[in-house]
Amino acid sequence: MKPVIALVGRPNVGKSTLFNRLTKTRDAIVADFAGLTRDRHYGHGRQGKHEYIVIDTGGFEPDASKGIFKEMAKQTRQAVAEADVVMFVVDARDGLSAQDHDIGNYLRRLGKPCLLVANKAEGMKAGAQLSEFFELGLGEVHPVSAAHGQGIKDIVELALAPLLLQDSAEETIEDVEARPVRLALAGRPNAGKSTLINTWLGEERLVAFDMPGTTRDAISVPFERNGQQFELIDTAGLRRRGKVFEAIEKFSVVKTLQAIEDANVVVILIDATEGVTDQDAHIAGYVLESGRAVVLAINKWDAVDDYQRQLVERAIETRLGFLKFAALHYISAVKRQGLAPLWASIVQAHKAATCKMPTPVLTRVLMEAVQYQTPKKVGAYRPKPRFAHQGGMNPPVVVVHGNSVEHITDAYKRFLEGRIRKEFNLVGTPLRIEFKTSHNPYAD
């Protein structure tokens, strides 16, 4: 599960600049929801092979009691609650302020892992120039320059080190045990996630239990359907009542992103009465980027008229066109309409994501495609695909070898993808195609 880092500090200390540095680009923003633009931005970053989620918060005044500052303080507390580690950002140029003291006192009381980051510290060392920040009682001061990228790698390594050790131990256990199909339900608040979950749990008369793990783990509910083992990962806020779980509508961005990362199959639930929103598109894009198998379900279909249905169908084509490979279902969780075909697509998506594609079959499909349509010449290069093999599963990865294949156009790549999808019935899973050029000088 991706670790979560929250950036906290008073206004204008450079949190947003640090956020953009940690996520590499503003395009990395995963969620930027109405009403929260001053408060919480979510993005994802990577250092080496390790990925993480970053939360950028507005200026924090812990004791704010009214107006926008009270709301910003509330949102910052929520970000801190969701995080595994907090980066408390201070301004090295301005020095220590009374507001820094207030924030430091708040973070010390929480007892959550915290890294004290002195931004705008160009040319400074963690010595006499920054010694006043030791008054905060949060340990070592780490000088950085978010604007120039100085010290960023070091603070990310310090923040992630204990969390990655924990994750590696968890993964070792999971690798030994055979795991069921992990299913996540993703969607906006009030899209009907809790209703659908409760319908499933009620159908199966489940006795659910907490899975062992750390406090960072999302609650999971194991169950069986038609002889197949599943594990439902909580994104709706599962509340325990005795030995039975009841889903309550409680939206957590971090919980949703982590559940997507941890799932084999993601069902994206969209509210037909609201249409396809920016938030729906953000979630769908994150699912695609994560390489997860996916099924689209439009809920409350019984509550909209023909005109609204046409608008929703048009919005799916225009805003979610990048998920054309996914099965699409129109359902009513309340009336239990369309749920059986939805389950069939969930099973199919998982089957496609874990499909085994033999090298001889892949190579035959590749050669038939080349015979039907030869790749276009690009400048002085004429791509000549030779053979293909499978490079991974969940999502499936196909590696194409040949001469100058790195010059194959995006259009031809889509053509190949269509051929491979048809051959192996890859409905519901992303498919990644990689090209590797032969460096044999005698290759014709």
XYZ file of C-alpha atoms in Angstrom:
444
model
C 0.000 0.000 0.000
C 1.386 3.436 -0.911
C 2.620 5.457 2.079
C 0.965 8.847 2.641
C 2.888 12.074 3.381
C 1.043 15.209 4.576
C 2.612 18.665 4.170
C 1.660 20.962 7.054
C 2.708 24.511 7.949
C 1.634 28.135 8.208
C 0.799 30.071 5.010
C 3.504 30.970 2.479
C 6.279 28.675 3.694
C 6.438 26.916 0.298
C 4.249 23.858 0.860
C 2.761 23.999 -2.639
C 6.210 24.368 -4.203
C 7.369 21.347 -2.205
C 4.223 19.463 -3.272
C 4.980 20.142 -6.934
C 8.595 19.078 -6.401
C 7.567 15.813 -4.699
C 5.013 14.999 -7.394
C 7.328 16.230 -10.197
C 4.577 18.190 -11.947
C 1.219 19.813 -11.385
C -0.204 17.156 -13.683
C 0.392 14.655 -10.884
C -2.569 16.068 -8.939
C -5.029 13.235 -8.473
C -7.864 15.092 -6.790
C -8.689 18.768 -6.518
C -12.226 18.929 -5.266
C -14.602 21.884 -5.162
C -14.441 23.717 -1.860
C -11.081 22.240 -0.953
C -8.817 24.055 -3.399
C -7.285 26.032 -0.542
C -7.155 23.067 1.732
C -6.163 19.650 0.396
C -4.561 18.596 -2.863
C -3.703 14.949 -3.452
C -0.889 13.827 -5.726
C 1.401 10.864 -6.195
C 5.160 10.805 -6.349
C 7.928 8.336 -6.987
C 11.503 8.022 -5.807
C 13.338 5.157 -7.459
C 10.987 2.187 -7.404
C 9.052 3.486 -4.407
C 5.765 5.358 -4.838
C 3.872 7.486 -2.337
C 0.848 9.780 -1.995
C 1.306 13.445 -1.007
C -1.329 15.710 0.565
C -0.824 19.464 0.266
C -2.754 21.520 2.821
C -3.659 25.174 3.208
C -2.044 27.414 5.821
C -2.655 25.809 9.229
C -3.866 27.732 12.270
C -4.721 25.032 14.848
C -6.725 27.380 17.083
C -8.745 29.095 14.323
C -12.374 29.338 15.447
C -14.239 30.989 12.578
C -14.426 31.626 8.857
C -12.215 30.132 6.180
C -9.330 29.620 8.619
C -11.474 27.302 10.754
C -12.375 25.276 7.655
C -8.734 25.159 6.543
C -7.677 23.952 10.000
C -10.341 21.239 9.835
C -9.093 20.067 6.436
C -5.485 20.049 7.628
C -6.394 17.910 10.649
C -8.093 15.489 8.255
C -4.940 15.332 6.116
C -2.802 14.641 9.187
C -5.215 11.888 10.259
C -4.941 10.229 6.820
C -1.141 10.457 6.676
C 1.496 7.950 7.744
C 4.087 10.684 8.221
C 3.858 14.492 8.458
C 6.335 16.941 6.952
C 6.090 20.114 9.068
C 7.327 22.876 6.747
C 8.829 26.068 8.229
C 10.457 29.090 6.560
C 14.233 29.190 7.105
C 14.438 32.830 5.985
C 11.689 34.199 8.233
C 12.754 32.125 11.219
C 10.589 30.743 13.999
C 7.143 32.284 14.551
C 4.429 32.007 17.189
C 2.283 30.166 14.642
C 5.070 27.604 14.144
C 5.013 27.023 17.917
C 1.244 26.433 17.849
C 1.537 23.910 15.013
C 4.517 22.197 16.674
C 2.570 21.818 19.931
C -0.356 20.290 18.026
C 1.853 17.785 16.178
C 3.728 16.786 19.342
C 0.446 16.014 21.094
C -0.595 13.729 18.227
C 2.561 11.645 18.438
C 2.487 10.880 14.699
C 5.862 10.463 12.899
C 6.952 13.973 11.928
C 9.819 15.418 9.890
C 10.743 19.068 10.504
C 11.559 20.593 7.096
C 13.130 24.069 6.861
C 12.321 25.345 3.368
C 13.992 28.255 1.527
C 17.302 27.187 3.105
C 19.510 27.792 0.067
C 23.132 27.687 1.235
C 22.214 26.939 4.869
C 23.278 23.900 6.880
C 21.524 22.233 9.792
C 23.642 24.161 12.288
C 23.620 27.546 13.989
C 21.539 29.208 11.261
C 18.627 26.849 11.908
C 19.180 26.180 15.613
C 16.121 28.189 16.728
C 13.816 25.554 15.193
C 15.000 23.004 17.770
C 12.736 24.894 20.204
C 9.800 23.134 18.540
C 10.838 19.865 20.173
C 10.441 17.845 16.979
C 14.027 16.680 16.629
C 16.451 17.306 13.790
C 15.890 20.170 11.340
C 16.203 19.223 7.654
C 17.161 22.159 5.367
C 15.746 22.054 1.826
C 15.046 24.314 -1.111
C 11.818 23.250 -2.799
C 12.354 25.872 -5.495
C 15.777 24.471 -6.446
C 15.268 20.806 -5.514
C 17.976 20.777 -2.840
C 17.616 18.207 -0.050
C 14.376 16.755 -1.445
C 15.695 13.236 -2.028
C 17.026 13.036 1.536
C 13.761 14.003 3.230
C 11.739 11.571 1.085
C 14.109 8.733 2.025
C 13.836 9.654 5.718
C 10.043 9.813 5.520
C 9.617 6.511 3.676
C 12.313 4.333 5.292
C 10.317 2.922 8.266
C 7.151 2.552 6.173
C 8.924 0.625 3.396
C 10.457 -1.798 5.900
C 6.968 -2.478 7.228
C 5.527 -2.961 3.730
C 8.274 -5.381 2.672
C 7.467 -7.613 5.634
C 3.761 -7.552 4.744
C 4.454 -8.403 1.089
C 6.584 -11.399 2.054
C 3.668 -12.894 3.975
C 1.245 -12.183 1.123
C 3.555 -13.810 -1.406
C 3.539 -17.061 0.568
C -0.239 -17.246 0.896
C -2.636 -17.707 -2.010
C -4.732 -14.572 -2.184
C -8.381 -14.263 -3.213
C -9.565 -11.760 -5.825
C -9.239 -8.342 -4.189
C -12.145 -6.106 -5.173
C -12.413 -2.340 -4.595
C -15.491 -0.185 -5.088
C -14.542 3.377 -6.051
C -16.806 6.351 -6.541
C -17.900 9.713 -5.219
C -19.849 10.146 -1.978
C -23.510 9.158 -2.311
C -22.929 7.239 -5.549
C -24.335 4.194 -3.767
C -21.192 2.319 -2.695
C -22.552 1.569 0.763
C -25.894 0.404 -0.634
C -24.198 -1.929 -3.101
C -21.836 -3.312 -0.451
C -24.691 -3.925 1.981
C -26.656 -5.624 -0.799
C -23.727 -7.951 -1.508
C -23.129 -8.673 2.158
C -26.821 -9.265 2.757
C -27.050 -11.616 -0.214
C -24.174 -13.695 1.054
C -25.179 -13.564 4.771
C -21.585 -12.867 5.651
C -19.881 -12.929 8.967
C -17.035 -10.510 8.319
C -13.932 -9.882 10.374
C -10.950 -7.563 10.535
C -8.002 -8.855 8.550
C -4.762 -8.853 10.563
C -2.373 -6.078 9.678
C -1.237 -2.614 10.607
C -3.386 0.383 11.394
C -2.622 1.629 7.869
C -4.468 -1.305 6.308
C -7.894 -0.704 4.851
C -10.519 -2.951 6.410
C -11.182 -5.974 4.201
C -14.167 -8.299 4.083
C -13.534 -11.823 2.762
C -16.437 -13.677 1.169
C -17.238 -16.391 -1.348
C -19.452 -16.188 -4.411
C -20.175 -19.068 -6.777
C -17.259 -21.009 -5.322
C -14.734 -18.196 -5.852
C -12.974 -16.392 -3.006
C -13.152 -12.579 -2.935
C -11.927 -9.892 -0.599
C -13.777 -6.570 -0.557
C -11.506 -3.621 0.234
C -13.238 -0.805 2.094
C -13.570 2.521 0.305
C -16.997 3.452 1.660
C -16.118 3.282 5.353
C -17.070 -0.107 6.751
C -18.316 0.171 10.326
C -18.352 -2.881 12.514
C -21.597 -3.855 14.205
C -21.024 -6.958 16.270
C -19.637 -9.530 13.851
C -21.318 -8.060 10.793
C -20.124 -5.035 8.801
C -22.432 -2.288 7.691
C -21.182 0.146 5.089
C -21.578 3.836 5.808
C -20.992 6.596 3.285
C -17.718 8.159 4.360
C -15.480 9.399 1.576
C -11.729 9.295 2.021
C -9.534 10.191 -0.935
C -6.493 8.424 0.487
C -8.466 5.306 1.358
C -9.829 5.166 -2.188
C -6.399 5.589 -3.812
C -4.824 2.974 -1.543
C -7.666 0.535 -2.161
C -7.217 0.946 -5.921
C -3.494 0.220 -5.552
C -4.216 -2.868 -3.476
C -7.023 -4.275 -5.636
C -7.059 -6.760 -8.499
C -10.359 -5.424 -9.855
C -11.923 -1.976 -9.334
C -15.618 -1.277 -9.848
C -16.073 2.436 -10.626
C -19.545 3.394 -9.433
C -21.106 6.491 -11.017
C -24.317 8.189 -9.880
C -26.641 8.470 -12.891
C -28.515 11.372 -11.264
C -25.288 13.425 -11.087
C -23.708 12.353 -14.388
C -19.975 11.929 -14.984
C -18.137 14.516 -12.861
C -14.507 15.678 -12.731
C -14.050 13.537 -9.648
C -15.305 10.440 -11.498
C -12.831 11.146 -14.315
C -9.970 11.634 -11.816
C -10.728 8.300 -10.145
C -11.029 6.506 -13.503
C -7.716 7.982 -14.658
C -5.998 6.817 -11.489
C -7.383 3.295 -11.945
C -6.043 3.195 -15.516
C -2.643 4.555 -14.479
C -2.451 1.950 -11.709
C -3.013 -0.807 -14.272
C -5.985 -2.304 -12.474
C -8.739 -4.348 -14.086
C -11.901 -2.261 -14.125
C -15.675 -2.480 -14.520
C -17.916 0.585 -14.956
C -21.261 0.577 -13.146
C -23.811 3.381 -13.544
C -25.994 3.276 -10.429
C -29.518 4.689 -9.853
C -30.365 4.026 -13.517
C -33.984 3.536 -12.458
C -34.091 7.105 -11.101
C -33.396 8.963 -14.373
C -35.579 9.605 -17.422
C -34.703 8.937 -21.064
C -33.241 12.419 -21.620
C -30.929 12.116 -18.586
C -29.904 8.655 -19.732
C -28.819 10.037 -23.099
C -26.758 12.740 -21.354
C -25.039 10.146 -19.164
C -24.288 7.868 -22.125
C -22.816 10.804 -24.052
C -20.692 11.847 -21.056
C -19.320 8.315 -20.695
C -18.211 8.369 -24.333
C -16.552 11.788 -24.099
C -15.129 11.840 -20.556
C -14.359 8.161 -19.993
C -13.436 7.172 -23.544
C -10.059 5.920 -22.298
C -11.903 3.037 -20.573
C -13.471 1.613 -23.733
C -11.949 -1.775 -22.903
C -14.076 -1.992 -19.729
C -17.513 -3.595 -19.449
C -20.302 -1.088 -18.777
C -23.384 -1.864 -16.674
C -26.479 0.142 -15.781
C -27.710 -0.953 -12.363
C -29.882 -0.137 -9.381
C -28.272 -1.184 -6.101
C -31.467 -0.407 -4.170
C -33.683 -2.525 -6.441
C -30.930 -5.110 -7.037
C -31.240 -4.701 -10.803
C -28.335 -5.698 -13.058
C -26.148 -7.111 -10.280
C -25.685 -10.627 -11.723
C -24.198 -9.388 -15.050
C -22.017 -6.983 -13.022
C -20.546 -9.914 -11.112
C -19.917 -11.799 -14.352
C -17.908 -8.819 -15.643
C -15.895 -8.623 -12.405
C -14.878 -12.259 -12.821
C -14.133 -11.731 -16.533
C -11.987 -8.652 -15.818
C -9.887 -10.573 -13.304
C -9.532 -13.486 -15.710
C -8.352 -11.108 -18.449
C -5.895 -9.330 -16.135
C -4.264 -12.639 -15.175
C -4.444 -14.199 -18.644
C -1.457 -16.276 -19.804
C -0.417 -15.510 -23.373
C 1.960 -18.113 -24.882
C 4.845 -16.735 -26.949
C 3.964 -18.759 -30.106
C 0.395 -17.423 -30.060
C 1.488 -13.825 -29.436
C 4.054 -14.038 -32.223
C 1.447 -15.465 -34.615
C -0.944 -12.596 -33.783
C 1.903 -10.113 -34.328
C 2.890 -11.588 -37.707
C -0.739 -11.686 -38.881
C -1.087 -8.024 -37.912
C 2.104 -7.088 -39.795
C 0.936 -9.029 -42.846
C -2.407 -7.219 -42.757
C -0.876 -3.788 -42.170
C 2.859 -3.023 -42.225
C 4.129 -0.388 -39.746
C 4.721 2.973 -41.412
C 8.231 4.157 -42.138
C 9.248 6.967 -39.775
C 11.991 9.129 -41.269
C 14.858 6.804 -42.160
C 13.493 4.000 -39.967
C 11.318 1.100 -41.095
C 10.054 -0.773 -37.994
C 10.167 -4.569 -38.421
C 8.517 -6.501 -35.555
C 9.934 -10.049 -35.235
C 8.328 -11.757 -32.247
C 6.415 -11.037 -29.038
C 6.219 -12.520 -25.558
C 4.375 -11.808 -22.320
C 6.258 -9.570 -19.893
C 3.828 -9.449 -16.983
C 0.320 -9.896 -15.624
C -2.237 -7.734 -13.812
C -2.034 -5.752 -16.039
C -0.911 -7.919 -18.966
C 2.302 -6.681 -20.573
C 3.328 -7.692 -24.108
C 6.933 -7.131 -25.206
C 7.476 -6.795 -28.974
C 11.010 -7.373 -30.313
C 12.381 -6.409 -33.708
C 14.305 -3.813 -35.680
C 13.597 -0.110 -35.040
C 10.370 -1.016 -33.219
C 10.779 1.981 -30.896
C 9.678 4.070 -33.901
C 6.294 2.334 -34.178
C 3.558 4.989 -34.131
C 0.855 5.299 -31.470
C -1.762 4.528 -34.114
C -0.065 1.226 -34.993
C 0.322 0.443 -31.291
C -3.454 0.828 -30.887
C -3.942 -1.428 -33.923
C -1.769 -4.128 -32.303
C -3.595 -3.717 -29.002
C -6.916 -4.341 -30.719
C -5.595 -7.530 -32.355
C -4.195 -8.874 -29.073
C -7.350 -8.004 -27.136
C -9.505 -9.834 -29.666
C -7.301 -12.956 -29.649
C -7.252 -13.308 -25.846
C -10.648 -11.726 -25.051
C -9.064 -9.072 -22.834
C -12.221 -7.324 -21.636
C -11.871 -5.222 -18.503
C -8.102 -4.941 -18.216
C -5.558 -2.387 -19.408
C -2.981 -3.822 -21.818
C 0.549 -2.474 -21.950
C 2.761 -2.989 -24.996
C 6.509 -2.417 -24.795
C 8.929 -2.342 -27.735
C 12.520 -3.572 -27.637
C 14.819 -3.066 -30.604
C 17.350 -5.704 -31.605
C 20.900 -4.371 -31.759
C 22.156 -7.229 -33.914
C 24.034 -5.532 -36.803
C 23.410 -8.590 -39.019
C 19.634 -8.552 -38.486
C 17.950 -8.011 -41.840
